[in-house]
Amino acid sequence: VDELIVMSKKSVSQYYKYNVCAAIIDENSECFLGVNWEPANGDTTCAEVGAISSYLLSERSPIKYVLTFGKPEERDLNEENFCTPCGRCRQRLKDFCNKDTVFIAINETGKEVKIFDMDELLPNSFGAENL
């Protein structure tokens, strides 16, 4: 958790001013990080996309955990706010995760977590099994 908080500061979020860091941890305990970045054209790249890209360069052991942490730059932290993957990223992660993958959302203060599985994050989802 501490590493995600530190790495979230490397985010480039000059427009929305919401820094996010995501980590994928595989069954070999390898950790793959990503941060969000916002180009001027508004086509934001999510932190999960960076973590997935890094994961794809590995041996691809099954994904055990996906952790997400986000915090605003210009307002007080709210312990009630937990950073979960956006809808696009939930669908992207579905392609690489399995029923045993645990999703851990960390609140803005970094002191509390909420645990989800894929069905909770993306109910009635569409995946490879539908093709």
PDB file of C-alpha atoms in Angstrom:
ATOM      1  CA  VAL A   1       0.000   0.000   0.000  1.00  0.00           C
ATOM      2  CA  ASP A   2       2.775   2.432   0.915  1.00  0.00           C
ATOM      3  CA  GLU A   3       4.474   1.925  -2.452  1.00  0.00           C
ATOM      4  CA  LEU A   4       1.248   2.708  -4.316  1.00  0.00           C
ATOM      5  CA  ILE A   5       0.818   5.926  -2.350  1.00  0.00           C
ATOM      6  CA  VAL A   6       4.388   6.994  -3.148  1.00  0.00           C
ATOM      7  CA  MET A   7       4.169   5.983  -6.805  1.00  0.00           C
ATOM      8  CA  SER A   8       0.822   7.764  -7.276  1.00  0.00           C
ATOM      9  CA  LYS A   9       2.775  11.014  -7.004  1.00  0.00           C
ATOM     10  CA  LYS A  10       4.399  10.140 -10.361  1.00  0.00           C
ATOM     11  CA  SER A  11       0.989  10.423 -12.010  1.00  0.00           C
ATOM     12  CA  VAL A  12       0.607  13.158 -14.625  1.00  0.00           C
ATOM     13  CA  SER A  13      -2.855  14.485 -13.920  1.00  0.00           C
ATOM     14  CA  GLN A  14      -2.654  18.198 -14.508  1.00  0.00           C
ATOM     15  CA  TYR A  15      -6.289  18.517 -15.601  1.00  0.00           C
ATOM     16  CA  TYR A  16      -8.420  16.354 -13.309  1.00  0.00           C
ATOM     17  CA  LYS A  17      -5.807  16.485 -10.550  1.00  0.00           C
ATOM     18  CA  TYR A  18      -6.578  12.964  -9.349  1.00  0.00           C
ATOM     19  CA  ASN A  19      -3.472  10.814  -9.016  1.00  0.00           C
ATOM     20  CA  VAL A  20      -3.915   7.059  -9.389  1.00  0.00           C
ATOM     21  CA  CYS A  21      -1.546   4.134  -9.059  1.00  0.00           C
ATOM     22  CA  ALA A  22      -2.504   0.516  -9.780  1.00  0.00           C
ATOM     23  CA  ALA A  23      -0.614  -2.669  -9.013  1.00  0.00           C
ATOM     24  CA  ILE A  24      -1.040  -6.148 -10.392  1.00  0.00           C
ATOM     25  CA  ILE A  25       0.498  -8.888  -8.280  1.00  0.00           C
ATOM     26  CA  ASP A  26       0.781 -12.319  -9.812  1.00  0.00           C
ATOM     27  CA  GLU A  27       0.975 -15.748  -8.181  1.00  0.00           C
ATOM     28  CA  ASN A  28       4.795 -15.486  -8.181  1.00  0.00           C
ATOM     29  CA  SER A  29       4.501 -12.296  -6.068  1.00  0.00           C
ATOM     30  CA  GLU A  30       5.786 -10.143  -8.936  1.00  0.00           C
ATOM     31  CA  CYS A  31       4.376  -6.627  -8.846  1.00  0.00           C
ATOM     32  CA  PHE A  32       3.539  -4.569 -11.943  1.00  0.00           C
ATOM     33  CA  LEU A  33       2.740  -0.885 -11.444  1.00  0.00           C
ATOM     34  CA  GLY A  34       1.073   1.785 -13.528  1.00  0.00           C
ATOM     35  CA  VAL A  35       0.021   5.402 -13.021  1.00  0.00           C
ATOM     36  CA  ASN A  36      -2.551   7.503 -14.826  1.00  0.00           C
ATOM     37  CA  TRP A  37      -1.559  10.287 -17.186  1.00  0.00           C
ATOM     38  CA  GLU A  38      -3.546  12.935 -18.991  1.00  0.00           C
ATOM     39  CA  PRO A  39      -2.453  14.351 -22.340  1.00  0.00           C
ATOM     40  CA  ALA A  40      -3.816  17.704 -23.465  1.00  0.00           C
ATOM     41  CA  ASN A  41      -6.322  16.031 -25.827  1.00  0.00           C
ATOM     42  CA  GLY A  42      -8.207  14.598 -22.819  1.00  0.00           C
ATOM     43  CA  ASP A  43      -7.630  10.940 -23.714  1.00  0.00           C
ATOM     44  CA  THR A  44      -6.571   9.854 -20.228  1.00  0.00           C
ATOM     45  CA  THR A  45      -4.616   6.634 -19.826  1.00  0.00           C
ATOM     46  CA  CYS A  46      -5.603   4.840 -16.653  1.00  0.00           C
ATOM     47  CA  ALA A  47      -3.139   3.441 -14.142  1.00  0.00           C
ATOM     48  CA  GLU A  48      -4.539  -0.046 -14.679  1.00  0.00           C
ATOM     49  CA  VAL A  49      -3.578   0.123 -18.364  1.00  0.00           C
ATOM     50  CA  GLY A  50       0.040   0.792 -17.418  1.00  0.00           C
ATOM     51  CA  ALA A  51       0.030  -2.078 -14.930  1.00  0.00           C
ATOM     52  CA  ILE A  52      -1.504  -4.422 -17.512  1.00  0.00           C
ATOM     53  CA  SER A  53       1.111  -3.406 -20.098  1.00  0.00           C
ATOM     54  CA  SER A  54       3.902  -4.130 -17.641  1.00  0.00           C
ATOM     55  CA  TYR A  55       2.289  -7.465 -16.731  1.00  0.00           C
ATOM     56  CA  LEU A  56       2.096  -8.440 -20.402  1.00  0.00           C
ATOM     57  CA  LEU A  57       5.884  -8.175 -20.641  1.00  0.00           C
ATOM     58  CA  SER A  58       6.285 -10.785 -17.887  1.00  0.00           C
ATOM     59  CA  GLU A  59       5.983 -14.565 -17.822  1.00  0.00           C
ATOM     60  CA  ARG A  60       2.275 -14.029 -17.099  1.00  0.00           C
ATOM     61  CA  SER A  61       1.698 -16.048 -13.994  1.00  0.00           C
ATOM     62  CA  PRO A  62      -2.009 -15.830 -13.063  1.00  0.00           C
ATOM     63  CA  ILE A  63      -3.026 -12.547 -11.435  1.00  0.00           C
ATOM     64  CA  LYS A  64      -3.643 -12.913  -7.710  1.00  0.00           C
ATOM     65  CA  TYR A  65      -4.315  -9.283  -6.708  1.00  0.00           C
ATOM     66  CA  VAL A  66      -5.185  -5.966  -8.313  1.00  0.00           C
ATOM     67  CA  LEU A  67      -4.720  -2.949  -6.040  1.00  0.00           C
ATOM     68  CA  THR A  68      -5.841   0.586  -6.797  1.00  0.00           C
ATOM     69  CA  PHE A  69      -5.105   3.809  -4.954  1.00  0.00           C
ATOM     70  CA  GLY A  70      -6.151   7.302  -5.947  1.00  0.00           C
ATOM     71  CA  LYS A  71      -6.161  10.682  -4.289  1.00  0.00           C
ATOM     72  CA  PRO A  72      -6.959  14.240  -5.273  1.00  0.00           C
ATOM     73  CA  GLU A  73      -4.267  16.901  -5.397  1.00  0.00           C
ATOM     74  CA  GLU A  74      -6.353  19.938  -4.537  1.00  0.00           C
ATOM     75  CA  ARG A  75      -8.892  18.997  -1.911  1.00  0.00           C
ATOM     76  CA  ASP A  76      -8.906  17.415   1.504  1.00  0.00           C
ATOM     77  CA  LEU A  77      -8.713  13.639   1.594  1.00  0.00           C
ATOM     78  CA  ASN A  78     -11.954  11.782   2.199  1.00  0.00           C
ATOM     79  CA  GLU A  79     -11.677   8.473   4.031  1.00  0.00           C
ATOM     80  CA  GLU A  80     -15.032   7.450   2.511  1.00  0.00           C
ATOM     81  CA  ASN A  81     -13.656   7.501  -1.066  1.00  0.00           C
ATOM     82  CA  PHE A  82     -12.121   4.288  -2.389  1.00  0.00           C
ATOM     83  CA  CYS A  83     -10.431   4.165  -5.781  1.00  0.00           C
ATOM     84  CA  THR A  84     -11.773   1.312  -7.900  1.00  0.00           C
ATOM     85  CA  PRO A  85     -11.034   0.666 -11.584  1.00  0.00           C
ATOM     86  CA  CYS A  86     -13.227   2.579 -14.020  1.00  0.00           C
ATOM     87  CA  GLY A  87     -15.661   0.677 -16.222  1.00  0.00           C
ATOM     88  CA  ARG A  88     -13.242   0.438 -19.158  1.00  0.00           C
ATOM     89  CA  CYS A  89     -10.503  -0.921 -16.919  1.00  0.00           C
ATOM     90  CA  ARG A  90     -12.821  -3.425 -15.260  1.00  0.00           C
ATOM     91  CA  GLN A  91     -13.536  -4.860 -18.690  1.00  0.00           C
ATOM     92  CA  ARG A  92      -9.831  -4.835 -19.611  1.00  0.00           C
ATOM     93  CA  LEU A  93      -8.881  -6.575 -16.371  1.00  0.00           C
ATOM     94  CA  LYS A  94     -11.514  -9.256 -16.951  1.00  0.00           C
ATOM     95  CA  ASP A  95      -9.460 -10.485 -19.913  1.00  0.00           C
ATOM     96  CA  PHE A  96      -6.475 -11.221 -17.665  1.00  0.00           C
ATOM     97  CA  CYS A  97      -7.958 -12.047 -14.262  1.00  0.00           C
ATOM     98  CA  ASN A  98      -9.768 -15.148 -13.076  1.00  0.00           C
ATOM     99  CA  LYS A  99     -12.441 -15.976 -10.529  1.00  0.00           C
ATOM    100  CA  ASP A 100      -9.827 -16.109  -7.758  1.00  0.00           C
ATOM    101  CA  THR A 101      -8.352 -12.649  -8.413  1.00  0.00           C
ATOM    102  CA  VAL A 102      -8.845 -10.308  -5.455  1.00  0.00           C
ATOM    103  CA  PHE A 103      -9.399  -6.606  -6.113  1.00  0.00           C
ATOM    104  CA  ILE A 104      -8.287  -4.275  -3.336  1.00  0.00           C
ATOM    105  CA  ALA A 105      -9.439  -0.651  -3.397  1.00  0.00           C
ATOM    106  CA  ILE A 106      -7.566   1.663  -1.029  1.00  0.00           C
ATOM    107  CA  ASN A 107      -9.209   4.776   0.377  1.00  0.00           C
ATOM    108  CA  GLU A 108      -7.781   8.273  -0.144  1.00  0.00           C
ATOM    109  CA  THR A 109      -6.093   8.303   3.264  1.00  0.00           C
ATOM    110  CA  GLY A 110      -4.371   4.983   2.539  1.00  0.00           C
ATOM    111  CA  LYS A 111      -5.645   3.559   5.815  1.00  0.00           C
ATOM    112  CA  GLU A 112      -8.605   1.416   4.782  1.00  0.00           C
ATOM    113  CA  VAL A 113      -9.353  -1.063   2.015  1.00  0.00           C
ATOM    114  CA  LYS A 114     -12.379  -2.653   0.421  1.00  0.00           C
ATOM    115  CA  ILE A 115     -12.148  -6.104  -1.130  1.00  0.00           C
ATOM    116  CA  PHE A 116     -14.003  -7.142  -4.298  1.00  0.00           C
ATOM    117  CA  ASP A 117     -14.081 -10.031  -6.724  1.00  0.00           C
ATOM    118  CA  MET A 118     -14.638  -9.660 -10.459  1.00  0.00           C
ATOM    119  CA  ASP A 119     -18.376 -10.405 -10.264  1.00  0.00           C
ATOM    120  CA  GLU A 120     -18.825  -7.607  -7.729  1.00  0.00           C
ATOM    121  CA  LEU A 121     -16.879  -5.125  -9.862  1.00  0.00           C
ATOM    122  CA  LEU A 122     -18.365  -6.179 -13.194  1.00  0.00           C
ATOM    123  CA  PRO A 123     -21.645  -8.062 -12.737  1.00  0.00           C
ATOM    124  CA  ASN A 124     -23.122  -9.884 -15.724  1.00  0.00           C
ATOM    125  CA  SER A 125     -19.927  -9.197 -17.648  1.00  0.00           C
ATOM    126  CA  PHE A 126     -19.063 -10.063 -21.215  1.00  0.00           C
ATOM    127  CA  GLY A 127     -15.873 -12.018 -21.756  1.00  0.00           C
ATOM    128  CA  ALA A 128     -14.105 -14.579 -23.911  1.00  0.00           C
ATOM    129  CA  GLU A 129     -16.571 -17.205 -22.752  1.00  0.00           C
ATOM    130  CA  ASN A 130     -19.318 -15.275 -24.604  1.00  0.00           C
ATOM    131  CA  LEU A 131     -17.548 -15.374 -27.968  1.00  0.00           C
TER     132      LEU A 131
END
